[in-house]
């Protein structure tokens, strides 16, 4: 199904530490919109992406999440060295 293909592609994009910011924006929006909690850790890890536009995409996805999902994502960001860097 389209949803399963989107989930697989999103997982692949989020697993790439140098994912294209546009692809990351797409994947992040799917993860949050469809509440694919099993991909939240991978989304949070992208807060360390070397490209500022990619980190902004993660922040924008966080802004679209529900309060409960934001809590989960923020805990993941606070875990270890996964905190966001200043995006400009």
Short mmCIF file of C-alpha atoms in Angstrom, two decimals, residues 2-85:
data_model
loop_
_atom_site.label_atom_id
_atom_site.label_comp_id
_atom_site.label_asym_id
_atom_site.label_seq_id
_atom_site.Cartn_x
_atom_site.Cartn_y
_atom_site.Cartn_z
CA UNK A 2 1.01 3.63 -0.37
CA UNK A 3 1.20 4.03 3.40
CA UNK A 4 3.57 1.10 3.82
CA UNK A 5 5.82 2.30 0.98
CA UNK A 6 5.86 5.80 2.51
CA UNK A 7 6.78 4.32 5.91
CA UNK A 8 9.65 2.32 4.38
CA UNK A 9 10.95 5.31 2.43
CA UNK A 10 10.62 7.56 5.49
CA UNK A 11 12.60 5.06 7.58
CA UNK A 12 15.31 4.93 4.91
CA UNK A 13 15.55 8.72 4.70
CA UNK A 14 15.63 9.14 8.49
CA UNK A 15 18.39 6.51 8.76
CA UNK A 16 20.64 8.57 6.46
CA UNK A 17 22.74 11.01 8.55
CA UNK A 18 23.25 13.15 5.44
CA UNK A 19 19.70 13.00 4.03
CA UNK A 20 18.69 15.76 1.66
CA UNK A 21 16.80 18.47 3.60
CA UNK A 22 13.84 18.31 1.20
CA UNK A 23 13.58 14.54 1.56
CA UNK A 24 13.92 14.88 5.31
CA UNK A 25 11.09 17.44 5.38
CA UNK A 26 8.87 15.00 3.48
CA UNK A 27 9.75 12.04 5.71
CA UNK A 28 9.36 14.05 8.92
CA UNK A 29 5.92 15.27 7.90
CA UNK A 30 4.74 11.70 7.19
CA UNK A 31 6.13 10.40 10.49
CA UNK A 32 4.35 13.05 12.53
CA UNK A 33 1.14 13.20 10.52
CA UNK A 34 0.63 9.42 10.61
CA UNK A 35 2.04 9.03 14.14
CA UNK A 36 4.66 6.43 13.26
CA UNK A 37 6.07 6.32 16.76
CA UNK A 38 8.58 3.61 15.85
CA UNK A 39 10.34 6.26 13.72
CA UNK A 40 10.35 9.02 16.37
CA UNK A 41 13.87 8.14 17.58
CA UNK A 42 15.20 8.35 14.01
CA UNK A 43 13.42 11.69 13.55
CA UNK A 44 14.90 13.03 16.79
CA UNK A 45 18.38 11.89 15.72
CA UNK A 46 18.05 14.07 12.60
CA UNK A 47 18.19 17.11 14.92
CA UNK A 48 21.98 16.57 14.62
CA UNK A 49 21.93 16.80 10.82
CA UNK A 50 24.88 18.84 9.47
CA UNK A 51 22.58 20.96 7.25
CA UNK A 52 20.63 23.77 9.01
CA UNK A 53 17.67 23.38 6.62
CA UNK A 54 17.35 19.75 7.67
CA UNK A 55 17.34 20.69 11.36
CA UNK A 56 14.64 23.25 10.61
CA UNK A 57 12.58 20.51 8.92
CA UNK A 58 12.80 18.45 12.13
CA UNK A 59 11.72 21.46 14.20
CA UNK A 60 8.78 22.12 11.87
CA UNK A 61 7.70 18.49 12.19
CA UNK A 62 7.88 18.80 15.97
CA UNK A 63 5.62 21.84 15.79
CA UNK A 64 2.98 19.75 13.98
CA UNK A 65 3.02 16.95 16.56
CA UNK A 66 0.44 16.59 19.31
CA UNK A 67 1.42 17.62 22.83
CA UNK A 68 1.94 13.97 23.83
CA UNK A 69 4.08 13.29 20.75
CA UNK A 70 6.08 16.45 21.39
CA UNK A 71 6.81 15.15 24.87
CA UNK A 72 8.10 11.86 23.50
CA UNK A 73 10.19 13.60 20.85
CA UNK A 74 11.60 16.13 23.31
CA UNK A 75 12.62 13.31 25.69
CA UNK A 76 14.38 11.62 22.77
CA UNK A 77 16.14 14.88 21.92
CA UNK A 78 17.28 15.29 25.53
CA UNK A 79 18.65 11.74 25.64
CA UNK A 80 22.40 11.71 25.28
CA UNK A 81 23.83 13.92 22.54
CA UNK A 82 20.68 14.16 20.40
CA UNK A 83 19.92 17.80 21.26
CA UNK A 84 19.26 20.22 18.41
CA UNK A 85 21.95 22.60 17.33
#
